[in-house]
């Protein structure tokens, strides 16, 4: 056993082998891969997974992983055998709702660059003759999907990695991870100790066990998933190929199918959830078969088998020959866990990854380790995306259980979690309930989408209604709240905004080095700025309020921003970073009458001359000490008023009572979104991600290269010289009644050229708005394009932005 290594990868399944192969391809040589099982049928999920590769996913990132997987699997051979059979895939629809979803999925494929087609029921039967065409309405076809032989692929990837110096050890169990000073120092194994500063956990269902060795919680739950094989089918007698039929999904019954020579494999997610504790998974040698395979429970498969025989009647004569309850890893949001942990430096994870995404995950994790930046945006998969409550065993268990049951559900983009709720509430929550708030959820926070008390304001307003899909979490009250904000004044609950306090003698230099804009400004200044990664991708956009010489308040986008700042703290304790979100609350008071409302409660001078735009000051609102920031995300005059949580209810009540004579209302996120899009304000994570630089995103005004060094500056200068690869553009639809939601494809002629990010109806401008990423030459004002929506094309044109108040007169008044 090696005494030391540059990196130790734990797990020789598809993810571990892919990480090792890509790291060695990038020049790393001292790479050690360990697995407690025999190479390469190690006994994890890779060893028993049926290997179906479906590329289309609502997540652009997950689709990118799968698309790379198709290419990489297709390039691999093991002992002369191909590791991928590109038989294509069909997802069938047995209900009108599913057919509509397949139309939407066809649009997603166009957005992500995946060739696909919608088929009639007859065309589906032509490709899969076993289908009963009378039971389906049609199907969605992706010719490049197929079947991966993951164990063979592991062998092929390891062979390439070993040819460059990597070493693989099977039947070697990790028994401990030594951590000193918050960093990994070594790995203890059943064969000895390996000194290393970098461990990558690719242990899958054993990931939580490995994490605990280092004092880190890994939020995943192993779940049993049923998969059975039939006996030989007469219709396939004599078939020598592993598969000639496309792989098949029957999502209305939570099922999938694949040919296995003369037999068929049938998988189901329709059974009861059967979680297993990682501590209860047996070790190799403790059971006769693989540790990840539980005994088949036929009673749980009875309903699935009836559905299978209905769709593919030939299966009935063949019967079930064998079955397993195989373990797969599920997380609270159903997405992988990737990256370096916030708690322990040098401990990386690549967990909860399916065979579909294994090679793609291996590539980006290797890039992240070797180059500091992955080639695609990983915000959805970052292991540090979860707040502390979402790492609790109770939450992980409940949400992972739901993620299993929702694998094949039709999920609306705005669909909130059902339980556990409520988890996080602002001090205003009770008052919002009294006003008939309709709550959606984000990061555990209950966020009002609109207020039933404002229903009376709808009368007399021309508020277009979206279709059933776009209108699922919508009310005409949204339009009324939008209008009143522009006409009078509204209170918005901004408490869920992540707030971080940065203090200490090194605070200014620290923030200057992480941000693009100039922050060396007088106390009382607020600055909109960007944090970039080393390749100039926009990692986040934040507002920085200088409240004192050594005291800053930073409005962030989530816990990942806090982890990023913590990871860049200088030694010596000259800077302190503290999350103050839980102890504070915030009301956005916005609209033409905002000054009149707040001034009526404060003896401080709130005039434009005394309290200018993008300024911050401590004031009193009645008895409540408040940090007031004069800024607005909705394009109106107003303030964000921050108070301690214990004074929050008093703050709300004071504003509410003083606002009644002015016609003030409480307004929700529905109105907020339309208002911000009229004003052209970007939302990080939706409109802009780390895949985009500031100039492409229309955020160049927040970059001051002349101020000196900051993370990503050199790369940004290079990218600026090269010119934009794409641009974020504002589109307005020709028919204002058509409202899209995001991720829809944008077409120029017959070619898909981009995709929608944010969309909403602009009730002030009377137009349906959609922001989209486009090639630079198509992002010019006046360019005519089409947006695809449920199989139809709708004309749209690129508009000059912002659509509302381009001179900023209202906000600066």
PDB file of C-alpha atoms in Angstrom, residues 515-519 521 527-532 538 540-542 694-695 698-707 710 716:
ATOM      1  CA  UNK A 515     -15.824  41.428  -5.862  1.00  0.00           C
ATOM      2  CA  UNK A 516     -15.763  43.162  -9.243  1.00  0.00           C
ATOM      3  CA  UNK A 517     -17.040  46.583  -8.198  1.00  0.00           C
ATOM      4  CA  UNK A 518     -15.283  49.292  -6.232  1.00  0.00           C
ATOM      5  CA  UNK A 519     -16.142  48.918  -2.536  1.00  0.00           C
ATOM      6  CA  UNK A 521     -16.426  54.023  -0.680  1.00  0.00           C
ATOM      7  CA  UNK A 527     -22.860  48.839  -3.990  1.00  0.00           C
ATOM      8  CA  UNK A 528     -24.193  46.242  -6.388  1.00  0.00           C
ATOM      9  CA  UNK A 529     -21.344  43.927  -7.308  1.00  0.00           C
ATOM     10  CA  UNK A 530     -20.442  40.458  -8.563  1.00  0.00           C
ATOM     11  CA  UNK A 531     -18.381  37.601  -7.213  1.00  0.00           C
ATOM     12  CA  UNK A 532     -16.632  35.702  -9.998  1.00  0.00           C
ATOM     13  CA  UNK A 538     -20.572  34.982 -12.345  1.00  0.00           C
ATOM     14  CA  UNK A 540     -23.083  35.336  -7.488  1.00  0.00           C
ATOM     15  CA  UNK A 541     -24.369  38.888  -7.483  1.00  0.00           C
ATOM     16  CA  UNK A 542     -24.551  40.676  -4.133  1.00  0.00           C
ATOM     17  CA  UNK A 694     -20.658  39.888 -16.639  1.00  0.00           C
ATOM     18  CA  UNK A 695     -20.455  41.400 -20.117  1.00  0.00           C
ATOM     19  CA  UNK A 698     -25.412  42.790 -19.336  1.00  0.00           C
ATOM     20  CA  UNK A 699     -23.763  43.398 -15.960  1.00  0.00           C
ATOM     21  CA  UNK A 700     -20.569  45.076 -17.123  1.00  0.00           C
ATOM     22  CA  UNK A 701     -21.551  48.232 -15.215  1.00  0.00           C
ATOM     23  CA  UNK A 702     -20.754  46.333 -11.990  1.00  0.00           C
ATOM     24  CA  UNK A 703     -17.152  45.654 -13.045  1.00  0.00           C
ATOM     25  CA  UNK A 704     -14.302  48.051 -12.269  1.00  0.00           C
ATOM     26  CA  UNK A 705     -11.084  46.372 -13.514  1.00  0.00           C
ATOM     27  CA  UNK A 706      -9.104  49.524 -12.762  1.00  0.00           C
ATOM     28  CA  UNK A 707      -9.649  49.108  -9.017  1.00  0.00           C
ATOM     29  CA  UNK A 710     -10.037  40.472  -7.630  1.00  0.00           C
ATOM     30  CA  UNK A 716     -12.435  38.445 -17.359  1.00  0.00           C
TER      31      UNK A 716
END
